[in-house]
CSV table of C-alpha atoms and ligand atoms in Angstrom, one decimal:
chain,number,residue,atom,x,y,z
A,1,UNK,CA,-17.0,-30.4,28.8
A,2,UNK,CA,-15.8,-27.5,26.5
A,3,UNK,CA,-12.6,-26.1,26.8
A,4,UNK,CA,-11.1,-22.6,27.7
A,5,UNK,CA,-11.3,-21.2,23.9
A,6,UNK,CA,-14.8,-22.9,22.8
A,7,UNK,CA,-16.4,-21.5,26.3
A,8,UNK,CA,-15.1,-17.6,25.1
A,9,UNK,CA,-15.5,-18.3,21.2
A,10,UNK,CA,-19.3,-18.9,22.7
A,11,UNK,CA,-19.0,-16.0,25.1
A,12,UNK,CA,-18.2,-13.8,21.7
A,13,UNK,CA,-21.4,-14.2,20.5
A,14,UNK,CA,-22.9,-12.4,23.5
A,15,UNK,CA,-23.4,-8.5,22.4
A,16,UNK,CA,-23.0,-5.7,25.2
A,17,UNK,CA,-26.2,-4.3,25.7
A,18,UNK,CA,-26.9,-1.7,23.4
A,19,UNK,CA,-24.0,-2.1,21.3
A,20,UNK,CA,-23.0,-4.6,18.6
A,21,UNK,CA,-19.5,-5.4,20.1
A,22,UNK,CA,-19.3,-8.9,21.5
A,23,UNK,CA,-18.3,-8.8,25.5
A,24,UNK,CA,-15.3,-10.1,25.3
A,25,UNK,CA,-14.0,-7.5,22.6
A,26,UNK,CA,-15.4,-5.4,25.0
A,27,UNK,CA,-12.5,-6.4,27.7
A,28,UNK,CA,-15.4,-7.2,30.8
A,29,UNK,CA,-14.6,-10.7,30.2
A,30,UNK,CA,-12.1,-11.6,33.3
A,31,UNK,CA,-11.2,-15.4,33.4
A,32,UNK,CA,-13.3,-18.5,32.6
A,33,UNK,CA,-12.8,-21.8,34.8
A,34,UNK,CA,-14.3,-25.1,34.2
A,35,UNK,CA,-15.0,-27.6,37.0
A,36,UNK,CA,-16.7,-30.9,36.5
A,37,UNK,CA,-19.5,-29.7,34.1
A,38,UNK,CA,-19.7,-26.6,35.8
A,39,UNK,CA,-18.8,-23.1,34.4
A,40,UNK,CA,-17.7,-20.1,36.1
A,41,UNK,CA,-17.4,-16.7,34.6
A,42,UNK,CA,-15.5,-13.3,36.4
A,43,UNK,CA,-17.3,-10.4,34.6
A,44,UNK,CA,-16.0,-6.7,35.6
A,45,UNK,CA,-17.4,-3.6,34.3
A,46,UNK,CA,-18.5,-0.2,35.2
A,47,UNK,CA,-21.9,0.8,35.0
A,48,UNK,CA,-24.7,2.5,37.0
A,49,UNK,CA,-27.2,0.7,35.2
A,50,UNK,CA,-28.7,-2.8,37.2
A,51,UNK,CA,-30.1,-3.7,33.8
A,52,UNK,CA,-26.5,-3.6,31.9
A,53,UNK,CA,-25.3,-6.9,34.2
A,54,UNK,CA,-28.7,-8.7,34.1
A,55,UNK,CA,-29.1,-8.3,30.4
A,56,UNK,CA,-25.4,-10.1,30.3
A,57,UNK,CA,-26.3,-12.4,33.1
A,58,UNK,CA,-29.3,-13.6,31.0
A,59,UNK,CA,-27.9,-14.1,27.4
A,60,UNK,CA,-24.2,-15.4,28.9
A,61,UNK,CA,-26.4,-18.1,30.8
A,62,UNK,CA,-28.5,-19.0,27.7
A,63,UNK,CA,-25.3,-19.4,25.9
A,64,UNK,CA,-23.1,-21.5,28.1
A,65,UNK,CA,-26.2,-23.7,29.1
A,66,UNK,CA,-26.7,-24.5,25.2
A,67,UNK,CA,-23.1,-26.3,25.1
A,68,UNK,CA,-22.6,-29.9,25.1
A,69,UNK,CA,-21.5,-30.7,28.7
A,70,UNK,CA,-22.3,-27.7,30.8
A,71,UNK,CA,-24.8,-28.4,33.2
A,72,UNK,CA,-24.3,-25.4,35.4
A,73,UNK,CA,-23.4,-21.4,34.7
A,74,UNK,CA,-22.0,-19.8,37.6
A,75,UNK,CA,-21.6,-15.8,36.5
A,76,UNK,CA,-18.9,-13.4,39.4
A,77,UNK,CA,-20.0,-9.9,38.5
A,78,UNK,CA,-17.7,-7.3,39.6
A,79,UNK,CA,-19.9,-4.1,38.8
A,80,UNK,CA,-18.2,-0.7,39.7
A,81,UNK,CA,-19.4,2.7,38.9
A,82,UNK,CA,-17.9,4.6,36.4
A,83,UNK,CA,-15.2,7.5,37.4
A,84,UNK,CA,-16.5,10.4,38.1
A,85,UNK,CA,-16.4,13.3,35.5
A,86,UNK,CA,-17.0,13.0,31.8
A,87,UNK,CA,-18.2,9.3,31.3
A,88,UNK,CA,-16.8,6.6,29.0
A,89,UNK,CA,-18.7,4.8,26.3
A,90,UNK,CA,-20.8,2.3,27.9
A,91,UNK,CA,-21.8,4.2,30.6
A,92,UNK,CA,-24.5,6.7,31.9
A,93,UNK,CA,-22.7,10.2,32.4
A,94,UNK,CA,-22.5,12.9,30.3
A,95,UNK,CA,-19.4,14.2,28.0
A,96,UNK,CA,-18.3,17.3,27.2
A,97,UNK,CA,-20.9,19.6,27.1
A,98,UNK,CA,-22.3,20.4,23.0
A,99,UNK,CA,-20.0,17.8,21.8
A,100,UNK,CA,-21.6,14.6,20.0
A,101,UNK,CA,-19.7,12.2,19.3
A,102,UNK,CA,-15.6,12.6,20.8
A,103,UNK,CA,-13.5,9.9,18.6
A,104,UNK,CA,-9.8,8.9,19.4
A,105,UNK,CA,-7.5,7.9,16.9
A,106,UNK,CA,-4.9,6.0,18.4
A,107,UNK,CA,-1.5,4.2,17.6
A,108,UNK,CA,1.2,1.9,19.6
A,109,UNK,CA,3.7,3.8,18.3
A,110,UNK,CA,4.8,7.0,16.9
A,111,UNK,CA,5.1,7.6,13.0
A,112,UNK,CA,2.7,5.3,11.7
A,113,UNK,CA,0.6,8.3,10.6
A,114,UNK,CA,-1.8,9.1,13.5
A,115,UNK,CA,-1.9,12.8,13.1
A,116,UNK,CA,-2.3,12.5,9.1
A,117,UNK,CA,-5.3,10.3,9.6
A,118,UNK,CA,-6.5,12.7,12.4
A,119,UNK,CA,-6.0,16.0,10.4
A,120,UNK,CA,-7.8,14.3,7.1
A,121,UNK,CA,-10.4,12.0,8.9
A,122,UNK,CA,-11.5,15.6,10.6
A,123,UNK,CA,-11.7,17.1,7.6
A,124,UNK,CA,-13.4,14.4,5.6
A,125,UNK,CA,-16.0,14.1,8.2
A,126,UNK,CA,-16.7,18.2,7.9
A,127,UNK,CA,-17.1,17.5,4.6
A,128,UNK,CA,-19.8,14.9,4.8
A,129,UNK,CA,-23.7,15.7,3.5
A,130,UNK,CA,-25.0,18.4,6.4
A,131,UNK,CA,-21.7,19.8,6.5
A,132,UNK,CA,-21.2,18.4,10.2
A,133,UNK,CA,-19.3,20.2,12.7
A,134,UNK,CA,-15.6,18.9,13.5
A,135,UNK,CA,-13.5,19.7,16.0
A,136,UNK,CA,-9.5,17.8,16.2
A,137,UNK,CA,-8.0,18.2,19.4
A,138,UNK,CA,-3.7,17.2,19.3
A,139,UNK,CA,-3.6,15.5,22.7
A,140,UNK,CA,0.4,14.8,22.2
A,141,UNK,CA,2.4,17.0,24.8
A,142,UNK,CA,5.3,16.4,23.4
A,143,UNK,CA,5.3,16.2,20.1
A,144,UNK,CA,2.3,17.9,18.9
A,145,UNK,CA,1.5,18.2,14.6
A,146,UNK,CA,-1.7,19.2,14.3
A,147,UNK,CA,-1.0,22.8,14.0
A,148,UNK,CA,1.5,21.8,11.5
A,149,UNK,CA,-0.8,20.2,9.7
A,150,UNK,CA,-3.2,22.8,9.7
A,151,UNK,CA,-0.7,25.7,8.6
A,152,UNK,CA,-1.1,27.5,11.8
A,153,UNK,CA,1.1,28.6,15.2
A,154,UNK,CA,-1.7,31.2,16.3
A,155,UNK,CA,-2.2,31.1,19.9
A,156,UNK,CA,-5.8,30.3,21.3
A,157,UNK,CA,-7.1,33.1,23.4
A,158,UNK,CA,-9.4,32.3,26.8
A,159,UNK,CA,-13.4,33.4,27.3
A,160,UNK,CA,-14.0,35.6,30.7
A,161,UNK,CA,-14.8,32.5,32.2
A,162,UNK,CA,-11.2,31.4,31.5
A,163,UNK,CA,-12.3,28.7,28.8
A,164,UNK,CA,-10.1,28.2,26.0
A,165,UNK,CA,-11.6,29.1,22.4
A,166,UNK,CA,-9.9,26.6,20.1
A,167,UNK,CA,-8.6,28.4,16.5
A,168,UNK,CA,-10.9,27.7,13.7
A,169,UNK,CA,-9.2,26.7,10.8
A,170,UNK,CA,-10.7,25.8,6.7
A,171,UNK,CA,-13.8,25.1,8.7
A,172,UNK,CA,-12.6,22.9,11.6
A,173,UNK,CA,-12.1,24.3,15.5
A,174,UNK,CA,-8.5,23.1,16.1
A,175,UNK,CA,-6.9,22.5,19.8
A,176,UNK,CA,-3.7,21.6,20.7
A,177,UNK,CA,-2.4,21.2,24.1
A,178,UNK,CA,0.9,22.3,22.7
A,179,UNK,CA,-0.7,25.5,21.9
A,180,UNK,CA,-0.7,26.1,25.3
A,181,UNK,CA,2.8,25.1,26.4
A,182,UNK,CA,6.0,27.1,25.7
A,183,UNK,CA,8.8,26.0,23.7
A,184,UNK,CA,11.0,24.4,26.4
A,185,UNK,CA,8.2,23.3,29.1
A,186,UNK,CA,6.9,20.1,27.9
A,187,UNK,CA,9.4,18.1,29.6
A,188,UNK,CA,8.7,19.6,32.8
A,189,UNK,CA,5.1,18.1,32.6
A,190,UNK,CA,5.7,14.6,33.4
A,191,UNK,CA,4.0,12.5,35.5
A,192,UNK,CA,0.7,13.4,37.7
A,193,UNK,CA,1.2,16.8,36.6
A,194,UNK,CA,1.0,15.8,32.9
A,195,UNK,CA,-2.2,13.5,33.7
A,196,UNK,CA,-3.6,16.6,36.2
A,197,UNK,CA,-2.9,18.9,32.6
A,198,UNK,CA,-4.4,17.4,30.8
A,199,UNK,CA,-7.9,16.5,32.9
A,200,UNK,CA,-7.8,20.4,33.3
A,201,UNK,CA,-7.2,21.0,29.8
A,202,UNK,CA,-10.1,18.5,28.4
A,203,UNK,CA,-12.7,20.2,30.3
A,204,UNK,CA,-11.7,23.9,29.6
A,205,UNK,CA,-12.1,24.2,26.3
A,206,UNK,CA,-15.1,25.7,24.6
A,207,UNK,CA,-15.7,24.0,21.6
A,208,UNK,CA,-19.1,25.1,21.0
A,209,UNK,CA,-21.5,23.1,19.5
A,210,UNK,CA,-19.8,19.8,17.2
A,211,UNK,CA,-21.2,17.0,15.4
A,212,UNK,CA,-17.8,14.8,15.8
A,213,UNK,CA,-15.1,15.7,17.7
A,214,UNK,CA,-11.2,14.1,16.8
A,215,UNK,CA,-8.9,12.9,19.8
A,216,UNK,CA,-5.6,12.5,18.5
A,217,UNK,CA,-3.9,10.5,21.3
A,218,UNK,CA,-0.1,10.4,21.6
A,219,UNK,CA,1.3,7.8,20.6
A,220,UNK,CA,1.8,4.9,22.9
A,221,UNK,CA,-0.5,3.0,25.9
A,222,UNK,CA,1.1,4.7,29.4
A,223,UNK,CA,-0.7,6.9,31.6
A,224,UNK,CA,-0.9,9.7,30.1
A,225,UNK,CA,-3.0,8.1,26.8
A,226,UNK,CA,-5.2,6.2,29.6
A,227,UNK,CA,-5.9,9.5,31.6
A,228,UNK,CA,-6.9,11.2,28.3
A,229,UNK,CA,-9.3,8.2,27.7
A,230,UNK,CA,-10.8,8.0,30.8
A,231,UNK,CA,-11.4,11.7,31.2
A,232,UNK,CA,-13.2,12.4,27.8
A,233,UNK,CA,-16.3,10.8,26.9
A,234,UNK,CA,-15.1,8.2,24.0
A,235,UNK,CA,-17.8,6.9,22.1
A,236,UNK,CA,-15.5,5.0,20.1
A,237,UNK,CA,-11.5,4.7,18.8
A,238,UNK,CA,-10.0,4.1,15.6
A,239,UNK,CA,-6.5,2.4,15.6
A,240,UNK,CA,-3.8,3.3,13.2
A,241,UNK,CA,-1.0,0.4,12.2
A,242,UNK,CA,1.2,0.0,9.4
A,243,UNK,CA,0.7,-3.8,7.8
A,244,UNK,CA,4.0,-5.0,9.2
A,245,UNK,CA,4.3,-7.2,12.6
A,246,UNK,CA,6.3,-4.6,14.4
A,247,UNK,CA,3.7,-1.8,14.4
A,248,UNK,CA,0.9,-4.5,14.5
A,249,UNK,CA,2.0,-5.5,18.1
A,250,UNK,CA,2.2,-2.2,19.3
A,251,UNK,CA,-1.3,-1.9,17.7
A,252,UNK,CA,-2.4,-4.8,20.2
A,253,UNK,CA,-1.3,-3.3,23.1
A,254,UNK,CA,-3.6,0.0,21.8
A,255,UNK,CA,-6.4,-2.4,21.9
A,256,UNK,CA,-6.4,-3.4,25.0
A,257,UNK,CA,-6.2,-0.1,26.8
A,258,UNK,CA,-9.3,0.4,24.8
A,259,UNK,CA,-10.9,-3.0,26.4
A,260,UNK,CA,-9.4,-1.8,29.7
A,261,UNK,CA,-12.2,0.7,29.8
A,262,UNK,CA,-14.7,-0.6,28.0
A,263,UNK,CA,-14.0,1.8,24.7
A,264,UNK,CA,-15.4,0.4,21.7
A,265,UNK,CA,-12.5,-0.1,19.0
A,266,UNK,CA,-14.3,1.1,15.7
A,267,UNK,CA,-12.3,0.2,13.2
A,268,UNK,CA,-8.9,-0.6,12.2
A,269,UNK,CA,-7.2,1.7,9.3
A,270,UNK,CA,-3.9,0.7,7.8
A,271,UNK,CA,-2.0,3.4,6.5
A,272,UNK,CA,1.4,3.3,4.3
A,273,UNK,CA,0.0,0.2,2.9
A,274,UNK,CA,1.1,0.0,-0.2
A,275,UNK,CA,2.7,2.5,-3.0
A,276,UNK,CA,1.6,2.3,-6.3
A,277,UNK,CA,4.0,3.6,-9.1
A,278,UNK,CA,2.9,6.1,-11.6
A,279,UNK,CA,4.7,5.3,-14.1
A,280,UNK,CA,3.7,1.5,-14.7
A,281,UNK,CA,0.4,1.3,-11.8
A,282,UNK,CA,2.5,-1.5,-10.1
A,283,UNK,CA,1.6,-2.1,-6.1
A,284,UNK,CA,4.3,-2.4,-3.9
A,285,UNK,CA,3.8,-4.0,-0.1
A,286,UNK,CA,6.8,-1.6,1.2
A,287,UNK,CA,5.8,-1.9,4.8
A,288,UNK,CA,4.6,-5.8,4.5
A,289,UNK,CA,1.1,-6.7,3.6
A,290,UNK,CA,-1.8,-7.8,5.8
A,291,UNK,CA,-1.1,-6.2,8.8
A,292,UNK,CA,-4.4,-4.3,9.5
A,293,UNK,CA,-6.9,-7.2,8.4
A,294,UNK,CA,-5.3,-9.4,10.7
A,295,UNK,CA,-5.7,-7.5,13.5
A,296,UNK,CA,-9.2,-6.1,12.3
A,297,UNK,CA,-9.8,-9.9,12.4
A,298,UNK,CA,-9.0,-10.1,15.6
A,299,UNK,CA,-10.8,-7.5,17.0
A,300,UNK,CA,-13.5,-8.4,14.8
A,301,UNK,CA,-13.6,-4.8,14.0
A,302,UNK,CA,-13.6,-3.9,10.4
A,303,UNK,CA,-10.7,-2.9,8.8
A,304,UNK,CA,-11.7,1.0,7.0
A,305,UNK,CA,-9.0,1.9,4.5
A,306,UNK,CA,-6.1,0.7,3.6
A,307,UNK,CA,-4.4,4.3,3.1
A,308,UNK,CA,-1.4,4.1,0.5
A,309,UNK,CA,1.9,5.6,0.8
A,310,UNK,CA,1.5,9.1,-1.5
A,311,UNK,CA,3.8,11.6,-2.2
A,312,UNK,CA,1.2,14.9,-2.2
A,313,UNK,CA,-0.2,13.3,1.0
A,314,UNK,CA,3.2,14.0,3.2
A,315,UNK,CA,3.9,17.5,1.2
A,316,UNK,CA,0.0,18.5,1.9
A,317,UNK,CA,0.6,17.2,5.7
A,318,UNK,CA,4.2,19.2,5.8
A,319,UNK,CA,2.4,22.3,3.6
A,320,UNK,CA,-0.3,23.0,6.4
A,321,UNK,CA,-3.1,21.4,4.2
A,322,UNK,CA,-4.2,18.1,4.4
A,323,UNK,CA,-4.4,16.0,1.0
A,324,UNK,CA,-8.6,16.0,2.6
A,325,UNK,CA,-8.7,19.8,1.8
A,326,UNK,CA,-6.9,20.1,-1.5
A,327,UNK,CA,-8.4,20.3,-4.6
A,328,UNK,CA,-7.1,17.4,-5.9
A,329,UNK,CA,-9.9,15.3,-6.1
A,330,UNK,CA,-8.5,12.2,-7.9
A,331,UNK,CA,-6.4,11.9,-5.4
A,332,UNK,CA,-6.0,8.0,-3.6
A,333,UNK,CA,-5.4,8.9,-0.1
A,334,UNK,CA,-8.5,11.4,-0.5
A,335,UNK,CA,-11.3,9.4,-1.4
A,336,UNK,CA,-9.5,6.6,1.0
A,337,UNK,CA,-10.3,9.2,4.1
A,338,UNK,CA,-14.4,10.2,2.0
A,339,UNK,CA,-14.7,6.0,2.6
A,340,UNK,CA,-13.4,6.2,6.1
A,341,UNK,CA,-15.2,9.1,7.7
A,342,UNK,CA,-18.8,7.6,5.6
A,343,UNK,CA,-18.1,4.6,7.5
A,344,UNK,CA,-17.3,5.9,11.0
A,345,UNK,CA,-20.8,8.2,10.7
A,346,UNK,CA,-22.5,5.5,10.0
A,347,UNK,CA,-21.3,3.8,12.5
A,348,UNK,CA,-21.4,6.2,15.4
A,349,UNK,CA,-24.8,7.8,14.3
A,350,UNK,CA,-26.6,4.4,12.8
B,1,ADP,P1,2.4,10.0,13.7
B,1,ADP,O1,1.3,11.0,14.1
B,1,ADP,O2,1.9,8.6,13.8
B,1,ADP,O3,3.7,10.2,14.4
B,1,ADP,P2,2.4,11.5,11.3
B,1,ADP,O4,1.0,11.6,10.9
B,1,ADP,O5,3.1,12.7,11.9
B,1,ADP,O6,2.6,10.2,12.2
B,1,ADP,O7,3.2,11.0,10.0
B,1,ADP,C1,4.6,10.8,10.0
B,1,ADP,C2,5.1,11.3,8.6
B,1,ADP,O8,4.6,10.4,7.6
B,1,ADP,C3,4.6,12.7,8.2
B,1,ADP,O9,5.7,13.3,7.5
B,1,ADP,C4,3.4,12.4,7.3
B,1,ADP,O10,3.3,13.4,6.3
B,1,ADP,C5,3.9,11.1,6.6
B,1,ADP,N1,2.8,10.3,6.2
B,1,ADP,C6,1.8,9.8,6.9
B,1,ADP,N2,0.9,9.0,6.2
B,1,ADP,C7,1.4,9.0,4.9
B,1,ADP,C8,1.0,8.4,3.7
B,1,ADP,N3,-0.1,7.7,3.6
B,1,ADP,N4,1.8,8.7,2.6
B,1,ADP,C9,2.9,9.5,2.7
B,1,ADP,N5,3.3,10.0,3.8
B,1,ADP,C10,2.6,9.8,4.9
């Protein structure tokens, strides 16, 4: 009989229908037990769809019953419909209305560069062939930087129908749910007001028609983060780490909100990964080195960009421009992002 870690290595071959993450990246894989030559699988996942389960039920049987030593498949479904609201990736509902495809970019902790890859992944996407239409929406209460980014404190002003129209900035719609809030009242919005907030907020604003549009998540894995991910439509997350161990952990635990509710994990992008010296084109692993592959290899996800550390990228970032949007075109950092937002359409539109 196979053990534990063959039985789920074999389960990781088994796709979730209609997308080419395995099932057990995909977090509805609940426990495996073996008994005599007999194999039991707990599934869970949410879905409206009867064929979703019986297209698992199908190739999970096919796979367990081609293992030496298993002579029986017994497969627990627990199937539960999705919340209610704006769906998750993976399931049937609809998102928010005129929007495509609603990415979040995600870190375990704070100052990793989450809002820099936001800003510039937004803005390298609107830059793509077609000119796509990108929206970036700061979902940090408490410490929001995408206006800072962008160069701008204007205030957004609200549609008769009491929408919010988000400020439209070098050709992006920008939102932040700190453009809302007053100086001193983010620490009053704690707790089930903060998650009742920000529902409210997600489906109020009017963002119009967009090809892609940016989720910067605050940092972290609580509530608040899981709220914001169950009530937009996610059709996928990128995760932002530095290489070293410490930041790679709290990486992990990003990853398996994301399996929690069966969000796809895109990709991987390591930023601050190295610094390379003008003056002699030496590489320097200042944060570690191998950080993001590892846990791309994990996730079996791939790893897009390895973002260096670079000088104009924190004054653009502090200067209200992101290094995306300069002129600078031989800029690292810049055609870094150009690789990373190629990838991610492909991804999400192939
Ligand atoms: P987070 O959103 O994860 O808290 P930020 O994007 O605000 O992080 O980045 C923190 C600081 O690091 C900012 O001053 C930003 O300009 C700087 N920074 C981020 N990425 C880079 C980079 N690749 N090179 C240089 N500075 C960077």
């Amino acid at each position: 009989m196979p053990d534990e870690d063959t039985i789920r290595s074999a389960l990781s071959s088994v796709p979730y229908p209609g997308f080419s993450r395995d099932i057990v990246s995909f977090g509805i894989v609940k426990g495996v037990a073996t008994e005599g030559s007999k194999v039991t699988v707990r599934l869970a996942l949410q879905t409206k769809d009867p064929a979703i389960p019986s297209a698992i039920h199908r190739s999970v049987t096919e796979v367990l019953e081609s293992l030496e030593g298993v002579s029986e498949v017994d497969l627990d479904f627990d199937i539960q419909d999705p919340p209610s609201g704006p769906s998750q990736a993976g399931s049937d509902l609809t998102g928010i209305p005129g929007v495509k495809k609603v990415i979040a970019v995600a870190s375990g902790k704070g100052g990793v560069g989450k809002s820099t890859v936001s800003a510039n992944l937004a803005a390298a996407l609107s830059r793509l062939p077609g000119s796509p239409k990108v929206g970036v929406c700061d979902c940090d209460l408490y410490g929001p930087s995408i206006s800072l980014m962008f160069g701008t404190d204007d205030r957004p002003m609200a549609t008769p129908e009491n929408e919010i129209i988000p400020i439209e900035k070098d050709g992006l719609k920008l939102m932040s749910m700190g453009f809302l809030l007053e100086d001193t009242s983010p620490v009053i919005v704690r707790g089930p007001l903060a998650t009742r907030y920000i529902q409210q907020f997600l489906r109020q604003v009017a963002w119009g028609q967009l090809d892609y549009l940016v989720l910067d998540l605050p940092p972290g894995t609580g509530d608040i983060q899981l709220t914001i991910v169950q009530t937009a439509s996610l059709d996928g997350a990128v995760i932002v780490t530095t290489p070293q161990e410490v930041a790679l952990i709290d990486a992990r635990k990003a990853s398996s909100m994301f399996a929690k509710v069966n969000v796809p994990v895109l990709a991987i992008i390591e930023n601050m990964s190295y610094f390379q010296c003008p003056s002699d084109g030496q590489k320097y692993n200042i944060f570690g080195e191998g950080g993001g592959e590892a846990e791309a290899n994990r996730l079996n996800v791939p790893l897009l960009g390895k973002i260096p550390i670079d000088i104009a990228t924190r004054e653009a970032g502090d200067g209200g421009k992101p290094i995306v949007l300069s002129g600078d075109e031989q800029n690292p950092v810049k055609s870094a992002f150009e690789e990373v937002a190629k990838a991610l359409a492909n991804t999400l539109d192939g």
